[in-house]
Backbone as a printed PyTorch tensor [residue, N CA C, xyz], in Angstrom:
tensor([[[135.7300,  74.9470, 123.1640],
         [135.1580,  76.4590, 123.0940],
         [135.1370,  76.6430, 121.4680]],

        [[134.1760,  77.6020, 121.5280],
         [134.1440,  77.9250, 119.8880],
         [134.5230,  77.3880, 118.8150]],

        [[134.2740,  76.5910, 119.0880],
         [134.6110,  74.8480, 117.7300],
         [133.4220,  75.2660, 117.0320]],

        [[133.8650,  75.2860, 115.7390],
         [132.7290,  75.4860, 114.5910],
         [133.3180,  75.1100, 113.1250]],

        [[132.8740,  74.1020, 112.3520],
         [133.7190,  73.3180, 110.8360],
         [133.8550,  74.6060, 110.0050]],

        [[133.7180,  75.8930, 109.8990],
         [134.0570,  77.0840, 109.5470],
         [134.9840,  77.5040, 110.0520]],

        [[135.5910,  77.3620, 111.0220],
         [136.5070,  78.1550, 111.8950],
         [137.8920,  77.3980, 111.9140]],

        [[138.9020,  78.5280, 111.9340],
         [140.3280,  77.6550, 112.2890],
         [141.0690,  78.3970, 112.9720]],

        [[141.5360,  77.5730, 114.3990],
         [142.3160,  78.4530, 115.3570],
         [143.4980,  77.9510, 114.8210]],

        [[144.7030,  79.2190, 115.1750],
         [146.2750,  78.7720, 115.9950],
         [146.4720,  79.3110, 117.2090]],

        [[147.5890,  78.3140, 117.7270],
         [147.4530,  78.8600, 118.9480],
         [149.0190,  79.4830, 119.2240]],

        [[149.7480,  80.2560, 119.6050],
         [150.7100,  80.7330, 120.0650],
         [150.8330,  80.9660, 121.5840]],

        [[152.2140,  80.6100, 121.2950],
         [153.1010,  80.8880, 122.9840],
         [153.4540,  81.8600, 123.5650]],

        [[152.9890,  82.7160, 123.8250],
         [153.4360,  83.8950, 123.5390],
         [154.7070,  84.1440, 124.3980]],

        [[154.8500,  83.3650, 125.8780],
         [155.9630,  83.6690, 126.5780],
         [157.0250,  83.2370, 126.1650]],

        [[157.2920,  82.0830, 124.7470],
         [157.6580,  81.9130, 123.9520],
         [158.3120,  82.4180, 122.5700]],

        [[157.3450,  83.6770, 122.9600],
         [157.9440,  85.0040, 121.7180],
         [157.4560,  84.5380, 120.3390]],

        [[156.4100,  83.3840, 120.2860],
         [155.5190,  83.7000, 119.4110],
         [154.3330,  84.3040, 119.4150]],

        [[154.5650,  84.9700, 118.2440],
         [153.3970,  85.9560, 117.6200],
         [152.7320,  85.5520, 116.1610]],

        [[151.6120,  86.1640, 115.6860],
         [152.1380,  85.9940, 114.3730],
         [152.3450,  86.8490, 113.5020]],

        [[152.5030,  86.7670, 112.4010],
         [152.9260,  87.1810, 111.1980],
         [152.0190,  88.4030, 111.0830]],

        [[152.2330,  89.4840, 110.4170],
         [151.9650,  90.5940, 110.2570],
         [150.6470,  90.7570, 109.1170]],

        [[150.8810,  89.2320, 108.1930],
         [149.9160,  89.2220, 106.6880],
         [148.4400,  88.3300, 107.8940]],

        [[149.1940,  87.8810, 109.2030],
         [148.4120,  86.5840, 109.6910],
         [147.1010,  87.6540, 110.6610]],

        [[148.1300,  88.5450, 111.5340],
         [146.9510,  89.6180, 111.5300],
         [146.3390,  90.2780, 110.5400]],

        [[146.6180,  91.1870, 109.5940],
         [145.6910,  90.7210, 108.8750],
         [144.0850,  90.2550, 108.1150]],

        [[144.5760,  89.4280, 108.2610],
         [143.7360,  88.2760, 107.7350],
         [142.8350,  87.6200, 108.7960]],

        [[143.0960,  88.0890, 110.2170],
         [142.4690,  86.9180, 111.3930],
         [140.9870,  88.3900, 111.9130]],

        [[139.7980,  87.2350, 111.8420],
         [139.1470,  87.7010, 112.9440],
         [138.8300,  87.7660, 113.3650]],

        [[139.5140,  86.9040, 114.3370],
         [139.3130,  87.2850, 115.9740],
         [140.3220,  86.8540, 117.0470]],

        [[140.2630,  87.0350, 117.9850],
         [142.0890,  87.0110, 118.7170],
         [141.5820,  86.1960, 119.8450]],

        [[141.6950,  85.1980, 120.8800],
         [141.7060,  84.8340, 122.0690],
         [143.0670,  85.0190, 123.0000]],

        [[142.5610,  85.4430, 123.8290],
         [143.9800,  85.4100, 124.9570],
         [143.7630,  85.3130, 125.6460]],

        [[143.8500,  83.9310, 126.4480],
         [143.4580,  82.6090, 127.4400],
         [144.3700,  83.6780, 128.8620]],

        [[143.9820,  82.5300, 130.2370],
         [144.7300,  82.6300, 131.1720],
         [146.1240,  82.4790, 131.5660]],

        [[146.1850,  82.6790, 132.0040],
         [148.4790,  83.0780, 132.5220],
         [148.2810,  82.6750, 133.7390]],

        [[149.5180,  81.7370, 134.5990],
         [149.8580,  82.1940, 136.1190],
         [150.6750,  83.3520, 135.9450]],

        [[150.9630,  84.6370, 134.8970],
         [151.4140,  85.5090, 135.3150],
         [150.6270,  86.6460, 135.0700]],

        [[150.6750,  88.0950, 136.2990],
         [150.5490,  89.3090, 136.2200],
         [149.8270,  90.0400, 135.5500]],

        [[149.3470,  90.6670, 134.6640],
         [149.5220,  91.4020, 133.7310],
         [150.1920,  93.1410, 134.4290]],

        [[149.9050,  93.7940, 135.2290],
         [150.4810,  94.1640, 135.6660],
         [152.2900,  93.8530, 136.3430]],

        [[152.5340,  92.9930, 136.2680],
         [153.5540,  92.3360, 136.0560],
         [154.8020,  92.8270, 134.7390]],

        [[155.2790,  94.0900, 134.8940],
         [155.9030,  94.5670, 133.6170],
         [157.6240,  94.2690, 133.9110]],

        [[157.5090,  93.5840, 134.6340],
         [158.4990,  92.7020, 134.8290],
         [159.4910,  91.9490, 133.8550]],

        [[158.0310,  91.2520, 133.6530],
         [158.6050,  90.2840, 132.4410],
         [157.9940,  91.0810, 131.3980]],

        [[159.3910,  90.7730, 130.5620],
         [159.4080,  91.6780, 128.6130],
         [158.2910,  91.0240, 128.2200]],

        [[158.0060,  89.9360, 128.4010],
         [157.1920,  89.8050, 127.1620],
         [155.4410,  89.9760, 127.5450]],

        [[155.0660,  90.1830, 128.6430],
         [154.0690,  91.0280, 128.8590],
         [153.8100,  92.1510, 128.5500]],

        [[154.6800,  93.4680, 128.4240],
         [154.8600,  94.7300, 128.0660],
         [154.6570,  94.4680, 126.2340]],

        [[155.3270,  93.4940, 125.5030],
         [155.6250,  92.9720, 124.4080],
         [153.8600,  92.5240, 124.1140]],

        [[153.3230,  91.7340, 124.9600],
         [151.8990,  91.3340, 124.3140],
         [151.0360,  92.7070, 123.8520]],

        [[150.9400,  93.4500, 125.3210],
         [150.4600,  94.8740, 125.2720],
         [150.0730,  95.5360, 123.8520]],

        [[151.2760,  95.6490, 123.5320],
         [151.7010,  96.4760, 122.4380],
         [151.4580,  95.8900, 121.4250]],

        [[151.5150,  94.5170, 121.0680],
         [151.1940,  93.4700, 119.7200],
         [149.1970,  93.9100, 119.6920]],

        [[148.9410,  93.8500, 121.7110],
         [147.0010,  94.2610, 120.8820],
         [147.2360,  95.1040, 120.6930]],

        [[147.7130,  96.5580, 121.0560],
         [147.2040,  97.7920, 120.3220],
         [147.8970,  97.7260, 118.9710]],

        [[149.0980,  96.9300, 118.7050],
         [149.8040,  96.8640, 117.1290],
         [148.4610,  96.3330, 116.3570]],

        [[147.7080,  94.9610, 116.8460],
         [147.0960,  94.2490, 115.8520],
         [145.3260,  95.1140, 115.6750]],

        [[145.1310,  95.6820, 116.7810],
         [143.5150,  96.0480, 116.7400],
         [143.8340,  97.5000, 115.6840]],

        [[145.0770,  98.2540, 115.5120],
         [145.1070,  99.1850, 115.0070],
         [144.7550,  98.7920, 113.5020]],

        [[145.9910,  97.8760, 112.6660],
         [145.8840,  97.6350, 111.2140],
         [145.3320,  96.6840, 110.9420]],

        [[143.6250,  95.8600, 112.1500],
         [142.9070,  94.9000, 111.4140],
         [141.6840,  95.6290, 111.7330]],

        [[140.5080,  96.4970, 111.6290],
         [140.0650,  97.3600, 112.0410],
         [138.7460,  96.5900, 112.0070]],

        [[138.4000,  95.1740, 111.2420],
         [137.7350,  94.0190, 111.4010],
         [137.7620,  93.1990, 112.3040]],

        [[139.0730,  92.6550, 113.0340],
         [139.2860,  91.8070, 114.1370],
         [138.3200,  92.0570, 115.1450]],

        [[138.5030,  90.6830, 115.9540],
         [137.5930,  90.9670, 117.3150],
         [138.0690,  90.6220, 118.2830]],

        [[138.2210,  90.7740, 119.3030],
         [139.4990,  90.4350, 120.6250],
         [138.3510,  89.8750, 122.0080]],

        [[138.8430,  88.9950, 122.5520],
         [138.2500,  88.1600, 123.9290],
         [139.4830,  88.0870, 124.6660]],

        [[139.3230,  88.3070, 126.0070],
         [139.7310,  87.5400, 126.9410],
         [139.8420,  87.4680, 128.5070]],

        [[140.0690,  85.9320, 128.6600],
         [139.8590,  85.1140, 129.6850],
         [140.5050,  85.6410, 130.5020]],

        [[139.7070,  86.0540, 132.1230],
         [141.1120,  85.9960, 133.3430],
         [142.0180,  86.9940, 132.9980]],

        [[143.2590,  86.4660, 132.7700],
         [144.6680,  87.1940, 132.1190],
         [144.0830,  87.7110, 130.7700]],

        [[144.0590,  87.4940, 130.0210],
         [143.7700,  88.2020, 129.3110],
         [142.7070,  88.9150, 129.1330]],

        [[141.5610,  89.2120, 129.7660],
         [140.6770,  90.3450, 130.3210],
         [141.7560,  91.5790, 130.9210]],

        [[142.6710,  91.0910, 131.5650],
         [143.4170,  91.9460, 132.3550],
         [144.2870,  92.9580, 131.5860]],

        [[145.2040,  92.3530, 130.5960],
         [146.1540,  92.3420, 129.7540],
         [145.3350,  93.7210, 128.4470]],

        [[144.1710,  92.6190, 128.0140],
         [143.5100,  93.9610, 127.1030],
         [143.4110,  95.4120, 127.2940]],

        [[142.6710,  94.7680, 128.7470],
         [142.3080,  96.3000, 129.7650],
         [143.3680,  97.1570, 129.7890]],

        [[144.4800,  96.0940, 130.3900],
         [145.9130,  97.7090, 130.5790],
         [146.3010,  98.0560, 129.4470]],

        [[146.0420,  97.6760, 128.4070],
         [146.8400,  98.0560, 127.2000],
         [146.4640,  98.9070, 126.3150]],

        [[144.8730,  99.3690, 126.8050],
         [144.2760, 100.5920, 126.4300],
         [143.8500, 101.2870, 127.6250]],

        [[144.4800, 101.5690, 128.5790],
         [143.9560, 102.4060, 129.4390],
         [143.6690, 102.1800, 130.2500]],

        [[143.1090, 100.9430, 130.5440],
         [142.5070, 100.3750, 132.2270],
         [144.3130, 100.0320, 133.3020]],

        [[143.3280,  99.9490, 134.3120],
         [143.9580,  99.4430, 134.9330],
         [144.1340,  98.0600, 136.1140]],

        [[144.9200,  97.1360, 136.1320],
         [144.3160,  95.6970, 137.0550],
         [145.6450,  96.0930, 138.0340]],

        [[145.2370,  95.2900, 139.0520],
         [145.5770,  95.1600, 140.2790],
         [145.6470,  94.2000, 141.5630]],

        [[145.9730,  93.3010, 141.9180],
         [145.9980,  92.5100, 142.5040],
         [144.7810,  92.9840, 144.3800]],

        [[144.2050,  91.5050, 144.2710],
         [142.9690,  91.9110, 145.4260],
         [143.4040,  91.9240, 146.4150]],

        [[142.8190,  92.2800, 147.9810],
         [143.1360,  92.5930, 148.8320],
         [143.4290,  91.0480, 149.9190]],

        [[144.4880,  89.8090, 148.7080],
         [144.7780,  89.1790, 149.8650],
         [143.9150,  87.5540, 149.5490]],

        [[142.8130,  88.4680, 148.5750],
         [142.0700,  87.0040, 148.7080],
         [141.3300,  86.8620, 147.3730]],

        [[141.9410,  85.6460, 147.1220],
         [142.3100,  84.7410, 145.7720],
         [140.2620,  84.6250, 145.6060]],

        [[140.2080,  84.4210, 144.4820],
         [138.5140,  83.7000, 144.1640],
         [139.0050,  82.7570, 143.4590]],

        [[138.0300,  81.4990, 143.5650],
         [138.6820,  80.2400, 143.4310],
         [137.2190,  79.6300, 143.5230]],

        [[137.0030,  78.5700, 142.1340],
         [135.5080,  78.3380, 142.9080],
         [134.2160,  78.8530, 141.4810]],

        [[133.0770,  78.5120, 141.6740],
         [131.9310,  79.4030, 140.1940],
         [131.5540,  80.5890, 141.2700]],

        [[131.1060,  81.1060, 140.6180],
         [131.1760,  82.1690, 140.4640],
         [129.7410,  82.8990, 140.1040]],

        [[128.5160,  83.1780, 140.2910],
         [127.5350,  84.0750, 139.6660],
         [127.8350,  85.3710, 139.1340]],

        [[127.4590,  85.5490, 137.7460],
         [127.6170,  86.8960, 137.3510],
         [126.6800,  86.6120, 137.0650]],

        [[126.1730,  88.7070, 137.1610],
         [125.1510,  88.9840, 136.7890],
         [125.5160,  90.0380, 135.6060]],

        [[124.4330,  90.0520, 134.3320],
         [124.5880,  90.9980, 133.3500],
         [124.3880,  92.8500, 133.6810]],

        [[124.8010,  92.8580, 133.5520],
         [123.9830,  94.8670, 134.1630],
         [122.6890,  95.3890, 132.8580]],

        [[121.7600,  96.3360, 133.4640],
         [120.7460,  96.4400, 132.1320],
         [121.1640,  96.6830, 131.1760]],

        [[122.5800,  98.1600, 131.2650],
         [122.6080,  98.6600, 130.2410],
         [123.4300,  97.8220, 129.2520]],

        [[123.6530,  96.4840, 129.2190],
         [124.5250,  95.5510, 128.5330],
         [123.0730,  94.5460, 128.4690]],

        [[121.8750,  94.1600, 128.8080],
         [121.1690,  93.1550, 128.2890],
         [120.4970,  94.5250, 127.3710]],

        [[120.3700,  95.8130, 127.5100],
         [119.3940,  95.9710, 126.4900],
         [120.6150,  96.4120, 124.8490]],

        [[121.6820,  95.6460, 124.9880],
         [122.1540,  95.7280, 123.4390],
         [122.0470,  94.4270, 122.7700]],

        [[122.2620,  94.7840, 121.0040],
         [121.7580,  93.7040, 120.3410],
         [122.6260,  92.1990, 120.8910]],

        [[123.9150,  92.6260, 120.7830],
         [125.0370,  91.4310, 121.4280],
         [124.1460,  90.2320, 122.9230]],

        [[123.7710,  90.9730, 123.2920],
         [122.6490,  90.0590, 124.3260],
         [121.6360,  89.9360, 124.3150]],

        [[120.6950,  90.5170, 123.5470],
         [119.2110,  90.5330, 122.6610],
         [119.5940,  88.8970, 122.3190]],

        [[120.6230,  89.1360, 120.6150],
         [120.3730,  88.0700, 119.5790],
         [121.1830,  87.0120, 120.4650]],

        [[122.0000,  86.8360, 121.7580],
         [122.9390,  85.5160, 121.8640],
         [121.5240,  84.7610, 122.8320]],

        [[120.7990,  85.2750, 123.0100],
         [119.1340,  84.9250, 124.3070],
         [120.0320,  83.8310, 125.5170]],

        [[121.1680,  84.7150, 125.8650],
         [121.4100,  83.8130, 127.5210],
         [120.6300,  84.4390, 128.6520]],

        [[120.8570,  83.7120, 129.9000],
         [119.9330,  84.2800, 130.7700],
         [120.8900,  85.3530, 131.2250]],

        [[119.8610,  86.4010, 132.4280],
         [120.2870,  86.9870, 132.3940],
         [121.1580,  87.3420, 133.8890]],

        [[121.7040,  85.9530, 134.4620],
         [123.3980,  85.2420, 135.0030],
         [123.2390,  84.3230, 135.1820]],

        [[124.6090,  83.9910, 134.5110],
         [125.0870,  82.9720, 135.0410],
         [126.2200,  82.4900, 135.9000]],

        [[126.9480,  80.6470, 136.2760],
         [127.7640,  80.1880, 136.7960],
         [129.1790,  79.9660, 135.8290]],

        [[130.0800,  80.8260, 136.3010],
         [131.6380,  80.7600, 135.6720],
         [132.6870,  80.4850, 136.3560]],

        [[133.2050,  79.4700, 136.2520],
         [134.6020,  79.2140, 136.8010],
         [135.0920,  80.6830, 137.0650]],

        [[136.2330,  80.2770, 138.4490],
         [136.6020,  81.8490, 138.5760],
         [138.5930,  81.1250, 139.3470]],

        [[139.2830,  81.5170, 138.5110],
         [140.5200,  80.9780, 139.4890],
         [141.5540,  82.4490, 139.4250]],

        [[141.8070,  82.9090, 140.2400],
         [142.4140,  84.4640, 140.5130],
         [142.5830,  84.9640, 141.3570]],

        [[143.6780,  86.2060, 141.0350],
         [143.5200,  86.6970, 142.6340],
         [144.2370,  88.2130, 142.1380]],

        [[144.3720,  88.7800, 140.7540],
         [144.0310,  90.0680, 140.2160],
         [142.8650,  90.1970, 139.9260]],

        [[142.3640,  91.5840, 139.6220],
         [141.0820,  91.7190, 138.2960],
         [141.3860,  93.1770, 138.1810]],

        [[140.5460,  93.5690, 137.2880],
         [140.2610,  94.5790, 136.5710],
         [140.0350,  95.6590, 137.8220]],

        [[140.5330,  96.8840, 137.9570],
         [139.9860,  97.9770, 139.2000],
         [139.5040,  98.9980, 138.2360]],

        [[139.8390,  99.4950, 136.9580],
         [139.6560, 100.3300, 136.1320],
         [139.6160, 100.6330, 134.4940]],

        [[137.8530, 100.1540, 134.0840],
         [138.4200,  99.8970, 132.3570],
         [138.7730, 101.0000, 131.5570]],

        [[139.1080, 100.6260, 130.4090],
         [139.8180, 101.8610, 129.6730],
         [138.1300, 102.4730, 129.4380]],

        [[138.9490, 103.8870, 128.8120],
         [137.8530, 104.9360, 128.7240],
         [137.0010, 104.5060, 127.8430]],

        [[135.8880, 105.1240, 127.8480],
         [134.5340, 104.3430, 126.5680],
         [134.3860, 102.4860, 126.7730]],

        [[134.5790, 102.1950, 127.7140],
         [134.4560, 100.5480, 127.8030],
         [133.0950, 100.1590, 128.8870]],

        [[132.1580,  99.4030, 128.4240],
         [130.7900,  99.5460, 128.8170],
         [131.1310,  97.8870, 129.7410]],

        [[130.8900,  98.1730, 131.1480],
         [130.3860,  97.5480, 132.2890],
         [129.6970,  96.5340, 131.6330]],

        [[129.8850,  94.9320, 131.5420],
         [128.7060,  93.9370, 131.1710],
         [128.1600,  93.7210, 132.2670]],

        [[128.9340,  92.9520, 133.1810],
         [128.4010,  92.0600, 134.3390],
         [129.0120,  92.4920, 135.4290]],

        [[129.0020,  91.9880, 136.2880],
         [128.9920,  92.4030, 137.4090],
         [128.5740,  90.7040, 138.9550]],

        [[129.7800,  90.3760, 139.6770],
         [128.8960,  89.4590, 140.6870],
         [129.4510,  89.8350, 142.2780]],

        [[129.0600,  89.4050, 143.1480],
         [129.5970,  89.7050, 144.6300],
         [131.2570,  90.0640, 145.1720]],

        [[131.9880,  89.4530, 144.1770],
         [133.5060,  89.7340, 144.2940],
         [134.2990,  90.5290, 143.4930]],

        [[133.5060,  91.1320, 142.3320],
         [134.1710,  92.3810, 141.6760],
         [133.3780,  92.4640, 140.1870]],

        [[133.6620,  93.6770, 140.2640],
         [132.5620,  95.0880, 139.6610],
         [132.7050,  94.9650, 138.2660]],

        [[133.5820,  94.4450, 138.2090],
         [134.1820,  93.5560, 136.1700],
         [134.1380,  92.5060, 136.1190]],

        [[133.2690,  91.7800, 136.0870],
         [132.8990,  90.4220, 135.4460],
         [133.4350,  90.2570, 133.9610]],

        [[132.7810,  91.3580, 133.5420],
         [132.6070,  91.4100, 132.1670],
         [132.6620,  93.2040, 131.3580]],

        [[133.5460,  93.2600, 130.6330],
         [133.4330,  95.0180, 129.1850],
         [133.5580,  94.2260, 128.1640]],

        [[133.2510,  95.0220, 127.7810],
         [133.3710,  95.0470, 126.0620],
         [133.7870,  96.7240, 126.1020]],

        [[134.5150,  96.3450, 124.6340],
         [134.5490,  98.3970, 124.2250],
         [134.8500,  98.0350, 122.6260]],

        [[133.9250,  98.8810, 121.8880],
         [133.7730,  99.7340, 121.1830],
         [133.2440,  98.4990, 120.3260]],

        [[132.4220,  97.3190, 120.0510],
         [132.0600,  96.0640, 120.0390],
         [133.2870,  94.7430, 119.2540]],

        [[134.4850,  95.7260, 119.6260],
         [135.5840,  94.9970, 119.3620],
         [136.3720,  94.1070, 119.9770]],

        [[136.2520,  94.2700, 121.0490],
         [136.8830,  93.7380, 123.0140],
         [135.5760,  93.4160, 123.6610]],

        [[136.0270,  92.0650, 124.0130],
         [134.5370,  91.7600, 125.2260],
         [135.6170,  90.6740, 126.0510]],

        [[136.0380,  91.1280, 127.1350],
         [136.7590,  90.6710, 128.3550],
         [135.7050,  90.3000, 129.5730]],

        [[136.5280,  89.1210, 129.6920],
         [135.8170,  88.1580, 131.0520],
         [137.0090,  87.8930, 132.2410]],

        [[136.8000,  88.1870, 133.0870],
         [137.1980,  88.0800, 134.3870],
         [137.1430,  86.5350, 134.4550]],

        [[136.5910,  85.6880, 134.5110],
         [136.3380,  84.1920, 134.3370],
         [136.8270,  83.3510, 133.6500]],

        [[136.4770,  81.7450, 133.6240],
         [137.1420,  80.9980, 133.2490],
         [136.1580,  79.9440, 131.8160]],

        [[135.7890,  81.1890, 130.6690],
         [134.6730,  80.4800, 130.2730],
         [135.3600,  78.8970, 129.0520]],

        [[136.1630,  79.1450, 129.5670],
         [137.3500,  77.7820, 128.4350],
         [137.2010,  76.7990, 129.9680]],

        [[137.3050,  76.5640, 131.4300],
         [137.3200,  75.5460, 131.6480],
         [135.7040,  74.8120, 131.9630]],

        [[136.0770,  73.5630, 132.0330],
         [134.7230,  72.5290, 132.0150],
         [134.7590,  71.9550, 132.9700]],

        [[134.2330,  71.1550, 133.9210],
         [133.9290,  70.6200, 135.2980],
         [135.3250,  69.9510, 135.4970]],

        [[135.9210,  68.7990, 134.3730],
         [136.4740,  68.0610, 134.8160],
         [137.7820,  68.9580, 135.1660]],

        [[138.4630,  69.7460, 134.1930],
         [139.4550,  70.8030, 135.2320],
         [139.2250,  71.4130, 136.1760]],

        [[137.8880,  71.9430, 136.5860],
         [138.0500,  72.3660, 137.6140],
         [138.2820,  71.4640, 138.5540]],

        [[137.9280,  69.8820, 138.1640],
         [138.0010,  69.1020, 139.5530],
         [139.7310,  68.3980, 139.7970]],

        [[140.1820,  68.7450, 138.2750],
         [141.7590,  68.3670, 138.7420],
         [142.3200,  69.6500, 139.6800]],

        [[142.0720,  70.8990, 139.4180],
         [142.4190,  72.1630, 139.9420],
         [142.3560,  72.1070, 141.2740]],

        [[140.4800,  71.6290, 141.4910],
         [140.9610,  71.2920, 143.5730],
         [141.1990,  70.3210, 144.0350]],

        [[141.5730,  68.9140, 143.2660],
         [141.6590,  68.0670, 143.7230],
         [143.2790,  68.4530, 143.9160]],

        [[144.2810,  68.7790, 143.0370],
         [144.8790,  69.5450, 143.4190],
         [145.3110,  70.7100, 144.8910]],

        [[144.4110,  71.6190, 144.5270],
         [145.3210,  72.0160, 146.0140],
         [144.0500,  71.6430, 147.1340]],

        [[143.4320,  71.1790, 147.4670],
         [142.5650,  70.8050, 148.1200],
         [141.9590,  69.0900, 148.6740]],

        [[142.7940,  68.0830, 147.5860],
         [142.3090,  67.3630, 147.6760],
         [140.7860,  66.1960, 146.8390]],

        [[140.1280,  67.1150, 147.0950],
         [138.8080,  67.0040, 146.2290],
         [137.7630,  68.2300, 145.8840]],

        [[137.2360,  68.3110, 145.2030],
         [135.9410,  69.2580, 144.9080],
         [135.5660,  69.5230, 146.3670]],

        [[134.8880,  68.3200, 146.6610],
         [134.0400,  68.2620, 147.9600],
         [134.7240,  68.2100, 149.1590]],

        [[136.0190,  68.4000, 149.2020],
         [137.0020,  69.4360, 151.0450],
         [136.8070,  70.7260, 149.9580]],

        [[136.9440,  70.9070, 149.3060],
         [137.2300,  72.5790, 148.5170],
         [135.6690,  72.7010, 148.8620]],

        [[134.8290,  72.3950, 148.9250],
         [133.9100,  72.8920, 149.0120],
         [133.4000,  73.3550, 150.6410]],

        [[133.3430,  72.2660, 151.5820],
         [133.9200,  72.4610, 152.9140],
         [134.9450,  73.6950, 153.6560]],

        [[136.0460,  73.6190, 152.9380],
         [137.0430,  74.4740, 153.0450],
         [136.7870,  75.8350, 153.2300]],

        [[136.6200,  76.2600, 150.9870],
         [135.9710,  77.5160, 151.0560],
         [134.3170,  78.2540, 151.1740]],

        [[133.7970,  76.4260, 151.1420],
         [132.2640,  77.2190, 151.3520],
         [131.6670,  77.4580, 150.1260]],

        [[132.0690,  76.7400, 148.8260],
         [131.1040,  77.2310, 147.8260],
         [130.7490,  75.7780, 147.4130]],

        [[129.9320,  76.0070, 146.4550],
         [129.5330,  75.1620, 145.8380],
         [129.8670,  74.8050, 144.7300]],

        [[129.7130,  74.1080, 143.5510],
         [130.1730,  73.8980, 142.4230],
         [128.9130,  73.3850, 141.3340]],

        [[127.5910,  74.1710, 140.7320],
         [127.2390,  73.8700, 140.0680],
         [127.6540,  74.0680, 138.0600]],

        [[127.4930,  73.1840, 137.5750],
         [127.7330,  72.8130, 136.2010],
         [127.8640,  73.9790, 135.8830]],

        [[128.7570,  74.8020, 135.0680],
         [129.5580,  75.9880, 134.4660],
         [128.1900,  76.5370, 133.3480]],

        [[127.8250,  77.2140, 133.3170],
         [126.9060,  77.9140, 131.8460],
         [127.8320,  78.0480, 130.7070]],

        [[128.3570,  76.7500, 130.2220],
         [129.3070,  76.8710, 129.3450],
         [128.8370,  77.2310, 128.0580]],

        [[127.3970,  76.5850, 127.6260],
         [126.8250,  76.6420, 126.2710],
         [126.6330,  77.9780, 126.1910]],

        [[125.9830,  78.6760, 127.2360],
         [125.8250,  80.3570, 127.1050],
         [126.8110,  81.1410, 127.1020]],

        [[127.8520,  80.5420, 127.6320],
         [129.2180,  81.7110, 127.4750],
         [129.7440,  81.2880, 126.1900]],

        [[129.2240,  80.4750, 125.8890],
         [130.3170,  79.4420, 124.3540],
         [129.1170,  80.7900, 123.3290]],

        [[127.7290,  80.5190, 123.3890],
         [126.8980,  81.2770, 122.5430],
         [126.8240,  82.7480, 122.3230]],

        [[127.4290,  82.8810, 123.7830],
         [127.7950,  84.7630, 123.6910],
         [128.9390,  85.0180, 122.6510]],

        [[129.6210,  84.4450, 123.0510],
         [131.3750,  84.7290, 122.9970],
         [131.4540,  84.3390, 121.5240]],

        [[130.2840,  83.3760, 120.7940],
         [130.4350,  82.9940, 119.2820],
         [129.7090,  84.3580, 118.6590]],

        [[128.7820,  84.7680, 119.2640],
         [127.8010,  85.7400, 118.7990],
         [128.8040,  86.8480, 118.6730]],

        [[129.8690,  87.8550, 119.3500],
         [130.1260,  88.6090, 119.4800],
         [131.0850,  88.2910, 118.3350]],

        [[132.2250,  87.3280, 118.0910],
         [133.1350,  87.2540, 116.6290],
         [132.3160,  86.6400, 116.0100]],

        [[131.0850,  86.4910, 115.5500],
         [130.4250,  86.2530, 114.4390],
         [130.4990,  84.4960, 113.8270]],

        [[130.5550,  83.6520, 114.7420],
         [131.0440,  82.5950, 114.1470],
         [129.9640,  81.8550, 114.4500]]])
């Protein structure tokens, strides 16, 4: 996802204390924060609080940088800028969820230039969610299970509740480990698993960061 012949990505293991150096921060066009087994609200994890501090710092010293967060990434970014994250009421969300873009977002240049459909299927695997977005943020997509599936902030932050980085193979592995197979999962939790709209989500993210 987000591959391009003109773009170079570098990964960092945040729980291990790996972070970009200051010169790297100043010369980075986009930061992608992926999902995690940790909860963004669990500040007993030292690295969790440090990550929030890093996000605010990088945002402040590199005014042209963009930030995209997937699942945990969305949550920790929201929290870093004053939003609120909480555990769902005992209900995990697992499988494919159809998200619907808001009317307000569909009137923006980002949505119209991306040429994506008004609703998309996206992989979900979470039990926490953003329950209050940062001040000034625009909620850009909702679903039957979450009112903050996506949000943007100041044209520099894109938060996505689901996992657009997941593909069908990874979904199969996850559900096979948990339920035995995707077909078993469909019977147990009553969800169908259409192919995720990966190409559309990829296009939206690329348009957002300008690659």
